Short mmCIF file of C-alpha atoms and ligand atoms in Angstrom, two decimals:
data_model
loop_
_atom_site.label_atom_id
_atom_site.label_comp_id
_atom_site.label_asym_id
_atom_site.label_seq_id
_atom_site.Cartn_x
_atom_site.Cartn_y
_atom_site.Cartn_z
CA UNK D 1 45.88 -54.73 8.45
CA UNK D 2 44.82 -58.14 7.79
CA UNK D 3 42.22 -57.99 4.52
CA UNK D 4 40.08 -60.76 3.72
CA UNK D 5 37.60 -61.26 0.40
CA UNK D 6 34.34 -63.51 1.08
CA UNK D 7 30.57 -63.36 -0.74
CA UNK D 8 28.60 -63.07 2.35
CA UNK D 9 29.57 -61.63 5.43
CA UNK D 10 27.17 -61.88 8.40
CA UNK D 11 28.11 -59.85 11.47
CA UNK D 12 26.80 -61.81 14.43
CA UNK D 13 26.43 -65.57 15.68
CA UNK D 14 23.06 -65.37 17.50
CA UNK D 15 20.19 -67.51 16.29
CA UNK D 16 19.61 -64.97 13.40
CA UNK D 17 23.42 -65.34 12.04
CA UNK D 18 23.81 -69.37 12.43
CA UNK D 19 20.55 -69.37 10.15
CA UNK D 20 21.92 -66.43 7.68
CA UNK D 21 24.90 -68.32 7.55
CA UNK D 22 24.49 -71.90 6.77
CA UNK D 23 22.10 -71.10 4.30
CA UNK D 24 24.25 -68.84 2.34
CA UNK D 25 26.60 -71.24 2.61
CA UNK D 26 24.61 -74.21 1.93
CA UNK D 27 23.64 -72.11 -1.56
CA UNK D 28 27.65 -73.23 -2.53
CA UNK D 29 28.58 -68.96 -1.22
CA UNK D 30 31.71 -68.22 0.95
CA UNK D 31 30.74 -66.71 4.11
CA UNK D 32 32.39 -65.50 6.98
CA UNK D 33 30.45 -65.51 10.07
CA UNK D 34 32.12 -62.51 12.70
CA UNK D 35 31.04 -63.17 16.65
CA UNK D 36 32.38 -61.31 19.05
CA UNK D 37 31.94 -63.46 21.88
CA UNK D 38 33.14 -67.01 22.01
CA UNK D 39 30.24 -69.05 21.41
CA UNK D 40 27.54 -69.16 18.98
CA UNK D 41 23.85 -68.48 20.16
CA UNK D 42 23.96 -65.08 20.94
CA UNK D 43 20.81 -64.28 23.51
CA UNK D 44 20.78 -68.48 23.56
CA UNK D 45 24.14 -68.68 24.50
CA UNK D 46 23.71 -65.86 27.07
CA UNK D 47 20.60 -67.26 28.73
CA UNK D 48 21.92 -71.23 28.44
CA UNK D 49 18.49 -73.50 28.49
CA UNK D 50 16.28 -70.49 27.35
CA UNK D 51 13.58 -72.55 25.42
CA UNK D 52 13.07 -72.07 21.59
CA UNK D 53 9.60 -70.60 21.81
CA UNK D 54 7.57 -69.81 18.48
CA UNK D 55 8.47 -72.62 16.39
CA UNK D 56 4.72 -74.14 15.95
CA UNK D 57 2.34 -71.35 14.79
CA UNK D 58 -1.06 -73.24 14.52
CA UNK D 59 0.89 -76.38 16.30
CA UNK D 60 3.09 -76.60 13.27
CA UNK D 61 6.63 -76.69 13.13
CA UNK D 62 7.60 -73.54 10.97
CA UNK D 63 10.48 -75.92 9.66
CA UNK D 64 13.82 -75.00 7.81
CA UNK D 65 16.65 -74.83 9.96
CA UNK D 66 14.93 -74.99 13.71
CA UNK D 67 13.25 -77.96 12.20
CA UNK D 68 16.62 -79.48 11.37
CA UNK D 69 18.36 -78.53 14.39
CA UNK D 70 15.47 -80.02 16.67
CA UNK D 71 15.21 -82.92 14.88
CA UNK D 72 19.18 -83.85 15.20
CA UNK D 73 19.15 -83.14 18.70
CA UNK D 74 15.88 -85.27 19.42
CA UNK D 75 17.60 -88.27 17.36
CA UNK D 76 20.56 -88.25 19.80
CA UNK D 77 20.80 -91.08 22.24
CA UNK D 78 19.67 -89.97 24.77
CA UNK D 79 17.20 -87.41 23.21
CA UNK D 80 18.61 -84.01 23.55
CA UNK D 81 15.40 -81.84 22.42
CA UNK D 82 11.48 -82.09 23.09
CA UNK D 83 8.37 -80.09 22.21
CA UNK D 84 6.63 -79.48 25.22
CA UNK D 85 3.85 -76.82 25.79
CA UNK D 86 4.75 -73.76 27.16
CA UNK D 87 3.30 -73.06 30.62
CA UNK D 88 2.09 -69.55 29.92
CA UNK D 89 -1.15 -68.50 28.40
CA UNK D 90 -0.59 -67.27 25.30
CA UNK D 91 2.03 -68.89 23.97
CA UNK D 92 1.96 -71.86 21.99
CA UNK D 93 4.30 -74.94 22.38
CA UNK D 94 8.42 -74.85 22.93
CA UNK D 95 11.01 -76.37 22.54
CA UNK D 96 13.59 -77.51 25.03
CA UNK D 97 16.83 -78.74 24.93
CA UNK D 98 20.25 -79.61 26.32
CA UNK D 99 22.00 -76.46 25.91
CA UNK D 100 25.67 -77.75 25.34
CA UNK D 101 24.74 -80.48 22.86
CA UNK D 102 22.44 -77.69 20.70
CA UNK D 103 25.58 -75.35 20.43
CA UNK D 104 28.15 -77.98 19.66
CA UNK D 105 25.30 -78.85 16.64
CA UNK D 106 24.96 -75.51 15.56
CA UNK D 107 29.11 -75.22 15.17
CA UNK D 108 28.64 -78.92 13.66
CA UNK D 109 26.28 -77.42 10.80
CA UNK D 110 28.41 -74.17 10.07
CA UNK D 111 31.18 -76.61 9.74
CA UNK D 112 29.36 -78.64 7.73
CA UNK D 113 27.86 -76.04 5.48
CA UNK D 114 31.53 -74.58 5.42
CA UNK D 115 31.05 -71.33 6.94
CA UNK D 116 34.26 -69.63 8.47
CA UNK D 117 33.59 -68.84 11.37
CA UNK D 118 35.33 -65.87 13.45
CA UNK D 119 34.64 -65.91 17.30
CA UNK D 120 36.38 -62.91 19.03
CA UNK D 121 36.13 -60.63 16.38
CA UNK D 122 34.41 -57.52 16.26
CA UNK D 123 32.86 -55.40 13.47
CA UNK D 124 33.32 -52.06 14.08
CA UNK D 125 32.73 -49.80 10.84
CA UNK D 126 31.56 -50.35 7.61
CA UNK D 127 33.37 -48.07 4.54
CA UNK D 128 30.62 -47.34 2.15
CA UNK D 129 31.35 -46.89 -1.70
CA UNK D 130 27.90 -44.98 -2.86
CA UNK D 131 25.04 -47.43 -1.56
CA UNK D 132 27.13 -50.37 -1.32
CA UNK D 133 29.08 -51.34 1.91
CA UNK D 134 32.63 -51.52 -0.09
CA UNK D 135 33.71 -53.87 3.29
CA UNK D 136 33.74 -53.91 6.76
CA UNK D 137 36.55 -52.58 9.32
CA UNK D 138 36.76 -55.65 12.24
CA UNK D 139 39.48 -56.36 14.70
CA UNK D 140 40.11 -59.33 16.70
CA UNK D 141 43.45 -59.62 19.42
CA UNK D 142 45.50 -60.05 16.75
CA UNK D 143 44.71 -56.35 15.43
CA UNK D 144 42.59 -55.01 12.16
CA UNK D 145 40.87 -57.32 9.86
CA UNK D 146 39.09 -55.53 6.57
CA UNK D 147 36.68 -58.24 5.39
CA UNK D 148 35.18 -56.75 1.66
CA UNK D 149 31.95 -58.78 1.05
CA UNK D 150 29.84 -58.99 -2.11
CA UNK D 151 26.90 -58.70 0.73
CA UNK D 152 26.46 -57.61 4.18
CA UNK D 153 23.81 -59.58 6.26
CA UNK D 154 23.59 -57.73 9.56
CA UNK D 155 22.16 -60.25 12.50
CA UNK D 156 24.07 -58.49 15.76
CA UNK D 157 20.82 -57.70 17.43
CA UNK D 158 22.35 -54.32 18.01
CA UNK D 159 22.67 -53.21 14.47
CA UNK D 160 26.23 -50.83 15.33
CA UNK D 161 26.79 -51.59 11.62
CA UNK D 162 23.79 -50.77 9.66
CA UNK D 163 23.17 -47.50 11.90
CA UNK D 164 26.64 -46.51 11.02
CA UNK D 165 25.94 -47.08 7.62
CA UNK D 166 23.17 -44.78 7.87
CA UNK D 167 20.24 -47.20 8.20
CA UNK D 168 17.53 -44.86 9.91
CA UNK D 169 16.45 -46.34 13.22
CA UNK D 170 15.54 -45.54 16.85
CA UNK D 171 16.19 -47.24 20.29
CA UNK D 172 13.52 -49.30 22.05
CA UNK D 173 10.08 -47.70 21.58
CA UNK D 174 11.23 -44.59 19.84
CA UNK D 175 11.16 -42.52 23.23
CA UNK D 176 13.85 -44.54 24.29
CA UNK D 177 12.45 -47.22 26.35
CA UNK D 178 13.83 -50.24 26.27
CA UNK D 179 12.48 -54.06 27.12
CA UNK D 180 14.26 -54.81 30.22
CA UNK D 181 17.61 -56.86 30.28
CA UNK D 182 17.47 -60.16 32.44
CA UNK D 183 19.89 -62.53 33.29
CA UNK D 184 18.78 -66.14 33.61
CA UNK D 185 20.00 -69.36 35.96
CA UNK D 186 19.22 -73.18 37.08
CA UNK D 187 18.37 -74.63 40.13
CA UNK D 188 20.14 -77.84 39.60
CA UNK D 189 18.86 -81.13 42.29
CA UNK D 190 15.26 -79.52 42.38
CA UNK D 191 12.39 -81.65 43.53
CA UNK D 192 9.67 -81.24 40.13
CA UNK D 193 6.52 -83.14 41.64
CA UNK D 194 6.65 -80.59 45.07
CA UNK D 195 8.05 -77.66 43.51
CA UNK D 196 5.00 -77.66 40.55
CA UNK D 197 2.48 -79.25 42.59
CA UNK D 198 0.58 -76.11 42.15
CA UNK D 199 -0.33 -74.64 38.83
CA UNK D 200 0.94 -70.90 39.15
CA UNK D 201 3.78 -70.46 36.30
CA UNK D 202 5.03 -67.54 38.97
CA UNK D 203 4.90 -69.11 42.54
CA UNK D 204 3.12 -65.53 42.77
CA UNK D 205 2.38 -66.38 46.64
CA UNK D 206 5.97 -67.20 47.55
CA UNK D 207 7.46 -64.44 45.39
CA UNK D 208 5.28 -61.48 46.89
CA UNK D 209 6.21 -62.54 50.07
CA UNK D 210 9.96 -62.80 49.60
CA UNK D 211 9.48 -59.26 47.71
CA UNK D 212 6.87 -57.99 50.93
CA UNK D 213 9.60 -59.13 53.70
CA UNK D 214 12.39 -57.39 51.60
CA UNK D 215 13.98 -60.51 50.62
CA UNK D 216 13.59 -60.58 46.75
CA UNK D 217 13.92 -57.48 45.19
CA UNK D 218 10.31 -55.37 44.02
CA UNK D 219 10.54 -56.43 40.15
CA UNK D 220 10.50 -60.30 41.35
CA UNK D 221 6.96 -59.94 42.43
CA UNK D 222 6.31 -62.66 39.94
CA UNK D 223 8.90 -65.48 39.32
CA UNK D 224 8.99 -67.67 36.17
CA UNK D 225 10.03 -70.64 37.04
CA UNK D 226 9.54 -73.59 34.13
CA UNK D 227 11.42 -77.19 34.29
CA UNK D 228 14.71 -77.41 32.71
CA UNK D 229 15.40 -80.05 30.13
CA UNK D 230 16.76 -82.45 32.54
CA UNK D 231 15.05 -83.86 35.07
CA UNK D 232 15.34 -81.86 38.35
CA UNK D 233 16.46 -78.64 36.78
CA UNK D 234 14.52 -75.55 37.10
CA UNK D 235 14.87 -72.75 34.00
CA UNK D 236 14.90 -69.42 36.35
CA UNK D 237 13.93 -66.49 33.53
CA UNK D 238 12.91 -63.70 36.35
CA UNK D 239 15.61 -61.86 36.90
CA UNK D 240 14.42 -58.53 35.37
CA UNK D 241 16.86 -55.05 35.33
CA UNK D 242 14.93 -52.36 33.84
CA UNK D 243 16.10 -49.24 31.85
CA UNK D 244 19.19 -50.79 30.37
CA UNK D 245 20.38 -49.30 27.23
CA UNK D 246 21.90 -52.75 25.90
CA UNK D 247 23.84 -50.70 23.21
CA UNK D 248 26.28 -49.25 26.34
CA UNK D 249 28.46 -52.06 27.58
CA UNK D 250 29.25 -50.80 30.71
CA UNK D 251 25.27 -50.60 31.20
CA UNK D 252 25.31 -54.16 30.13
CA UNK D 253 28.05 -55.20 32.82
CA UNK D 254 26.51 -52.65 35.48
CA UNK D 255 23.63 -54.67 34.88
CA UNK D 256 25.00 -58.41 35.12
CA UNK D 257 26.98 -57.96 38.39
CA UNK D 258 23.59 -56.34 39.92
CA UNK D 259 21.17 -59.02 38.32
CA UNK D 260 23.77 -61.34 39.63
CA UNK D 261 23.07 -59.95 42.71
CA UNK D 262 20.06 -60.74 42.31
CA UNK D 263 20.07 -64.25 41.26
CA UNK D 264 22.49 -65.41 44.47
CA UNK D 265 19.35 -63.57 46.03
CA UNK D 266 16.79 -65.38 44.87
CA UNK D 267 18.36 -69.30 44.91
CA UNK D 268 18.88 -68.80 48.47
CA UNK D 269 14.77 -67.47 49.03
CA UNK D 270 13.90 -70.73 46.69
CA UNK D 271 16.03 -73.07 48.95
CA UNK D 272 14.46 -71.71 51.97
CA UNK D 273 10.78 -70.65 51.17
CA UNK D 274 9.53 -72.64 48.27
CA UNK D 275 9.10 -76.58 48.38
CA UNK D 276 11.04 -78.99 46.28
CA UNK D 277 14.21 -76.17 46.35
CA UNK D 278 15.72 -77.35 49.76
CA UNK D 279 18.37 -79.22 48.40
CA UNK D 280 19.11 -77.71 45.18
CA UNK D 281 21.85 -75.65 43.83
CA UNK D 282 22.42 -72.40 41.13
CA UNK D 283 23.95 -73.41 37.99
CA UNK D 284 24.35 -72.34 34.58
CA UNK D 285 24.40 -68.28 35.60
CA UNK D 286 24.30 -66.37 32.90
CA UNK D 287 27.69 -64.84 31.44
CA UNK D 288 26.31 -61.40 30.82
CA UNK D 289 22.25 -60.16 30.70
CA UNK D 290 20.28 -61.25 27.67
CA UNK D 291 19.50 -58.23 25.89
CA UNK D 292 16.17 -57.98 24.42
CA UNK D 293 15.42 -54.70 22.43
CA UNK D 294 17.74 -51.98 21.34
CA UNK D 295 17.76 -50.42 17.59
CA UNK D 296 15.05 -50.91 15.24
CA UNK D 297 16.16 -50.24 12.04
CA UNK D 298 13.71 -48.63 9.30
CA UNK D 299 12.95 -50.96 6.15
CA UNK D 300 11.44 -50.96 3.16
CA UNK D 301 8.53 -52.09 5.03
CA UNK D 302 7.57 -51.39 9.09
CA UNK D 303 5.74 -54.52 10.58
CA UNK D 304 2.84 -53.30 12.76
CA UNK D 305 0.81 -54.48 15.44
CA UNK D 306 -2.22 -53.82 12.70
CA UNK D 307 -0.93 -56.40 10.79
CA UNK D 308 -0.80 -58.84 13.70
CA UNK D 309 -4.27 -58.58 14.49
CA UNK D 310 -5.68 -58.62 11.13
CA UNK D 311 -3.44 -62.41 10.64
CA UNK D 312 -1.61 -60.54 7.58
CA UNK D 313 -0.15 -62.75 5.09
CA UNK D 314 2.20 -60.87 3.03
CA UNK D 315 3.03 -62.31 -0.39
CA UNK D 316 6.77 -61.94 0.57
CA UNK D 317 6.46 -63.92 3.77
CA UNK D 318 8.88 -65.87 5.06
CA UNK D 319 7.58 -67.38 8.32
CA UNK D 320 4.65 -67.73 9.86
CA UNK D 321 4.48 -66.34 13.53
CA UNK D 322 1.37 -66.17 16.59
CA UNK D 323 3.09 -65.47 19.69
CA UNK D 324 1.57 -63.17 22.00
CA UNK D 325 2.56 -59.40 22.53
CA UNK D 326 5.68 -60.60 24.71
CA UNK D 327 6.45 -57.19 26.35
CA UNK D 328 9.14 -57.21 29.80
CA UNK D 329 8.83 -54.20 32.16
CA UNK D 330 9.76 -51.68 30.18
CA UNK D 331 10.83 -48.35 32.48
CA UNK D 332 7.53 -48.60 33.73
CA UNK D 333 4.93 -51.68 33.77
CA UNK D 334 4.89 -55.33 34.38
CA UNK D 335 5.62 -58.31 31.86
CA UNK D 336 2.51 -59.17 29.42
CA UNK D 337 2.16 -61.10 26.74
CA UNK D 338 -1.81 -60.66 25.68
CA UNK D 339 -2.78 -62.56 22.27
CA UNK D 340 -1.71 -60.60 18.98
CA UNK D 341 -4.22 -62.19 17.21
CA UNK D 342 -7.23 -64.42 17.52
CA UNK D 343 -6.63 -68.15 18.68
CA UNK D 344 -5.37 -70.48 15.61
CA UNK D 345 -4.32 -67.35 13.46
CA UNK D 346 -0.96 -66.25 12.74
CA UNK D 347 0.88 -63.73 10.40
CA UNK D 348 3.85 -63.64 8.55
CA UNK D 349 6.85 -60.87 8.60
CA UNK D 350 7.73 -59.87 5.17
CA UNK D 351 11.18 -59.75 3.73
CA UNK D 352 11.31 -56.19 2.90
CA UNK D 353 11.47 -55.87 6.85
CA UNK D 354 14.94 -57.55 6.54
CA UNK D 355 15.52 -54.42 3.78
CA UNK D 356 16.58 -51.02 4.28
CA UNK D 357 15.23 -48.76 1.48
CA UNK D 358 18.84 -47.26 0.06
CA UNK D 359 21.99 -49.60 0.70
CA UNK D 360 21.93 -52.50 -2.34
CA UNK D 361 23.92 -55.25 -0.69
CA UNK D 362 22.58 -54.89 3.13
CA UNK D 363 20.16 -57.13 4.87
CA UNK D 364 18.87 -57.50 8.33
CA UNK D 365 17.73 -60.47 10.53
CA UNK D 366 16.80 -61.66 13.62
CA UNK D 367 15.72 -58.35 16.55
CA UNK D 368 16.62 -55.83 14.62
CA UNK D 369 14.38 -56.51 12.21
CA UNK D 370 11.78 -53.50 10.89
CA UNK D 371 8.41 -53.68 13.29
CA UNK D 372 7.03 -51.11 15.56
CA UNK D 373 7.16 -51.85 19.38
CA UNK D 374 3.98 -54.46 19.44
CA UNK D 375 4.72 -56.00 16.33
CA UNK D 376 8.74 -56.58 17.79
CA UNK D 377 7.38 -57.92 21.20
CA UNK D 378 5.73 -60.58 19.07
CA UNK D 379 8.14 -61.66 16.26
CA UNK D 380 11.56 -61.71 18.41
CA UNK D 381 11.07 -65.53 19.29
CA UNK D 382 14.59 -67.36 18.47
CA UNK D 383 12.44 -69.70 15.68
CA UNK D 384 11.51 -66.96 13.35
CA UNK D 385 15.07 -64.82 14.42
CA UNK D 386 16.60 -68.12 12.98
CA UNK D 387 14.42 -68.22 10.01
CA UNK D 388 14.45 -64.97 9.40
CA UNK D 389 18.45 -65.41 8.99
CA UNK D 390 17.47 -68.12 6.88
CA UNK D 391 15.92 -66.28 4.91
CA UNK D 392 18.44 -63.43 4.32
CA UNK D 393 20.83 -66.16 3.64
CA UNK D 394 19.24 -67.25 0.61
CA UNK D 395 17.86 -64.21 -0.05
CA UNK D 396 22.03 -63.65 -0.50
CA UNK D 397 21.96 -65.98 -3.01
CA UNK D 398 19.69 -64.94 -5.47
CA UNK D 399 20.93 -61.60 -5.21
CA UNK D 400 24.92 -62.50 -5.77
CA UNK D 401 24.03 -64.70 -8.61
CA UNK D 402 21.72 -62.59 -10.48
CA UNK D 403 23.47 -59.32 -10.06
CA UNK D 404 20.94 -57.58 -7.99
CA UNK D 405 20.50 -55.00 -5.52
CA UNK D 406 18.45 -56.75 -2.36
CA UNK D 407 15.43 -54.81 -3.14
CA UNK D 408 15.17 -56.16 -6.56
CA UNK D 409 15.56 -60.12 -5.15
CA UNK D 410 12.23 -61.92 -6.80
CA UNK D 411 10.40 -62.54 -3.64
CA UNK D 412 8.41 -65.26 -5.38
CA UNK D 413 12.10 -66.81 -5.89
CA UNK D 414 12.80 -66.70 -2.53
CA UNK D 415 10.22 -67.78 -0.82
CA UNK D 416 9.48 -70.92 -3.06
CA UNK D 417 13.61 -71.60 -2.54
CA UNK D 418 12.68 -70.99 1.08
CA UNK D 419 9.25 -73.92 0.81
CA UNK D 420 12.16 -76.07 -0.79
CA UNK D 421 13.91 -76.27 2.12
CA UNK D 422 11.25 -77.09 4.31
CA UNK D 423 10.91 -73.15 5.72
CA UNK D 424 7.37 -71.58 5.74
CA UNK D 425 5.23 -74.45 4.38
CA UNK D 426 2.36 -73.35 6.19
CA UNK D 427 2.44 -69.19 4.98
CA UNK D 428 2.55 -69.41 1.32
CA UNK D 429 -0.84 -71.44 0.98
CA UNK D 430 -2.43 -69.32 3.16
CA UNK D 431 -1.10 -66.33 1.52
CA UNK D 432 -2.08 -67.12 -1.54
CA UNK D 433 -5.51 -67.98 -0.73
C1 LIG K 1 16.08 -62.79 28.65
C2 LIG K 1 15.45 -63.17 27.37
C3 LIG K 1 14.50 -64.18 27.36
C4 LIG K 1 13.97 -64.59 26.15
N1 LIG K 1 13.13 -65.66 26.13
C5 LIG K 1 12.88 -66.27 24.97
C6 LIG K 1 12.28 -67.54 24.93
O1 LIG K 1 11.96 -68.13 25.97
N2 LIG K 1 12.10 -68.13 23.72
C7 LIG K 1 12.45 -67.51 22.55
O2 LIG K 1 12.30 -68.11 21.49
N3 LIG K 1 12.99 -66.27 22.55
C8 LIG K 1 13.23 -65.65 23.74
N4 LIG K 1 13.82 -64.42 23.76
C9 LIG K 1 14.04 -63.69 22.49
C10 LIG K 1 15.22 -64.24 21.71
O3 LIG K 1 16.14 -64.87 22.55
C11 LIG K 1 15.95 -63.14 20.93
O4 LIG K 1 15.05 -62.29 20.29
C12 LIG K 1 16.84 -63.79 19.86
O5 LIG K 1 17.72 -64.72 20.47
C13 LIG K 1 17.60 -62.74 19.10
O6 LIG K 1 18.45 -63.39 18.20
P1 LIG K 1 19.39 -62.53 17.23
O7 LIG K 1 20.24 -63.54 16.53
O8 LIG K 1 18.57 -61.59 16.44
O9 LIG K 1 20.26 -61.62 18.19
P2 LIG K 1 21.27 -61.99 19.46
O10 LIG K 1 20.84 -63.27 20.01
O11 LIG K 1 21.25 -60.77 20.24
O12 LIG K 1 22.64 -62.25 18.73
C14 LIG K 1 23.44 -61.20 18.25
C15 LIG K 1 24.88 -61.67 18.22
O13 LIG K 1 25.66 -60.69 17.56
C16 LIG K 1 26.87 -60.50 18.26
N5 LIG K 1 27.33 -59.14 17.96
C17 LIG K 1 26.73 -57.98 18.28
N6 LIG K 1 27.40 -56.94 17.77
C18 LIG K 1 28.46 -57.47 17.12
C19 LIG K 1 29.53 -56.88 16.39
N7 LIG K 1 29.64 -55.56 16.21
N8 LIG K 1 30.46 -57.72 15.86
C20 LIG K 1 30.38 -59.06 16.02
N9 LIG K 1 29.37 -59.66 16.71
C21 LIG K 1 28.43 -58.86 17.23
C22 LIG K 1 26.50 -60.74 19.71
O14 LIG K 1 27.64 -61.10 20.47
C23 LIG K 1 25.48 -61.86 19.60
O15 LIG K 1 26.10 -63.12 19.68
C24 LIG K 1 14.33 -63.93 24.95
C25 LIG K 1 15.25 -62.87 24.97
C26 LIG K 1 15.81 -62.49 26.17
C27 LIG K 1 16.82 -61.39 26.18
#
């Protein structure tokens, strides 16, 4: 049994644990960052080109890290980011970005920031001492690694370790229905001015025929189709496979080999049926179903959908959010995403949703954060996931250096550190107001 000692360890390299990470890190902690895939990005890195969508709330840039990240990436030669406006209603403006160069950034800033990072490597239990996690059981190929950490900042989507640590929670919408999975591809040599020539975000005429001559399967009734970041690449987000519990990996890979199915399916219907696609290609298939929704763990504090629609601003906020009620065909129902709030609001999701109520040295980030079902549909963009990591990160910090539990971090503390680095400009003001 390997053992290793480090201040923060954050279980998960999604957008939720590169944020948690560097900015522990950055506050001069050692943190271990434990992925068990091989890349950082986590839903990013499963869906490659998925745009970062959420990042201007009242057409400002929420700022911290996404702020950073974007801004390297758009100062590349050539530029490898852009804001652009996001072709649904609803939604305010994305960004988009070469996927490759935005992952070998993010590994550039955990370097930087002097993270250890630990791809392959799986946390399995944590071994509690009272309402601490003492450390965590992992293993990678090379067998058992026992990482003790002053704290735990969990950012696996999933949440295996805070449930096993006895975090209350429930799957999906507490009757066990689940967003549906979806796995995502390009069309690569695609025609832009003929295939958008038209104004419908989900070719709805082509796909209901494809779906009413039994070519596409039923759920692709409406595809979602947006252009790629490069020019003649098509960002294909429509392949949808319902009642997936994403916590069951051989659900998870029954699901990819069908929705790959599914994908071959549908780049041969776009090549043949829908202008513009005649001479393009798939690319850039996803390596297993982005998973949306699974646990929701049980805070100190639930985020509702009441709190959307009445624009809270809670004095603990740490960023500022108005994305619609994003909700994906659930076991039964269609995709929506009506307004959460009314046009030029926006809320903020508290830190004590990051909190469970008993374990001292435990935080949450990213989609497993605290929120009921309509609240989560809104707040899961990869923005505020990153910023919420951002904020558990330094939330770390003030917690490790003044001997506290979590609950007892001064929020006022944290969220002015969290202003200082550019974070949340926009929700204090308006909070305090
Ligand atoms: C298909 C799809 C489309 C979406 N579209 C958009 C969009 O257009 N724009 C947008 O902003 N957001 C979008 N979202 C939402 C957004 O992508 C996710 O909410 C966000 O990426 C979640 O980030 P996270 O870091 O919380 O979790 P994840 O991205 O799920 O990352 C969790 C990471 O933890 C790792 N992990 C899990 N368990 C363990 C363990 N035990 N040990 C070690 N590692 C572990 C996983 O391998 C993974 O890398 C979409 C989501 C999906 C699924």
């Amino acid at each position: 049994m390997q053992r290793e000692r480090t201040d923060v360890l954050v279980i998960g390299g999604g957008t939720a644990g590169f944020g948690a990470a560097v900015a522990a890190a950055r506050q001069g902690l050692r943190v271990t960052l434990i992925e068990a895939t091989t890349k950082i990005g986590g839903v990013m890195a499963f869906c490659p080109g998925m745009p970062w969508g959420g990042g201007y709330p009242q057409d400002r840039i929420i700022g911290g890290l996404i702020e950073e990240l974007t801004q390297r990436l758009a100062a590349m030669d050539p530029p490898a980011a852009e804001k652009r406006p996001c072709t649904l209603e609803n939604f305010g403006p994305e960004i988009v970005y070469d996927h490759d160069l935005a992952t070998l950034t993010m590994f550039e800033m955990l370097e930087e920031a002097g993270v250890r990072v630990r791809l392959g490597t799986i946390a399995l239990t944590p071994e509690l001492a009272g309402d601490r996690i003492a450390s965590v059981a992992c293993c990678d190929r090379t067998g058992p690694v026992s990482v003790e950490a002053g704290i735990v900042i969990d950012c696996s989507g999933d949440g295996d370790i805070s449930a096993k640590a006895g975090v209350p929670c429930a799957l999906g919408d507490a009757s066990g229905n689940m967003m549906a999975v979806t796995i995502a591809f390009h069309m690569v040599g695609v025609d832009w001015q003929a295939a958008f020539a038209h104004p419908d975000p989900y070719f709805t005429a082509h796909a209901r025929r494809g779906v009413a001559e039994g070519r596409l399967h039923p759920d692709l009734a409406r595809l979602y189709l947006m252009r790629g970041f490069h020019d003649g690449t098509v960002f294909c987000n429509s392949v949808h496979v319902r009642g997936v519990d994403g916590t069951d990996p051989a659900a998870v890979a029954a699901a990819t080999q069908e929705g790959r199915r599914r994908c071959h399916q549908l780049a041969q219907f776009l090549r043949s049926d829908v202008p513009g696609f005649a001479g393009a290609h798939m690319a850039m298939l996803s390596p297993t179903v982005g998973v949306r929704e699974t646990r929701k763990l049980e805070g100190v504090y639930r985020l509702t959908g009441a709190d959307l629609a009445r624009a809270t601003k809670f004095p603990d906020g740490v960023v500022a959010c108005d994305n619609p009620v994003d909700d994906v065909m659930r076991a039964e129902g269609d995709m929506t995403h009506d307004a959460a709030l009314a046009p030029g609001a926006f809320y903020t999701i508290p830190f004590r949703s990051l909190l469970p109520a008993r374990i001292g040295n435990l935080m949450f980030a990213g989609r497993i954060l605290s929120a009921d079902p309509v609240a989560f549909a809104s707040v899961r963009g990869m923005p505020q996931c990153m910023a919420m990591g951002q904020a558990t990160g330094t939330a770390a910090a003030l917690a490790l250096r003044g001997g506290l539990r979590v609950q007892d971090v001064p929020t006022g503390d944290l969220v002015a550190s969290l202003v200082a680095q550019g974070l949340n400009r926009l929700a204090p003001a308006e909070a305090a107001a």
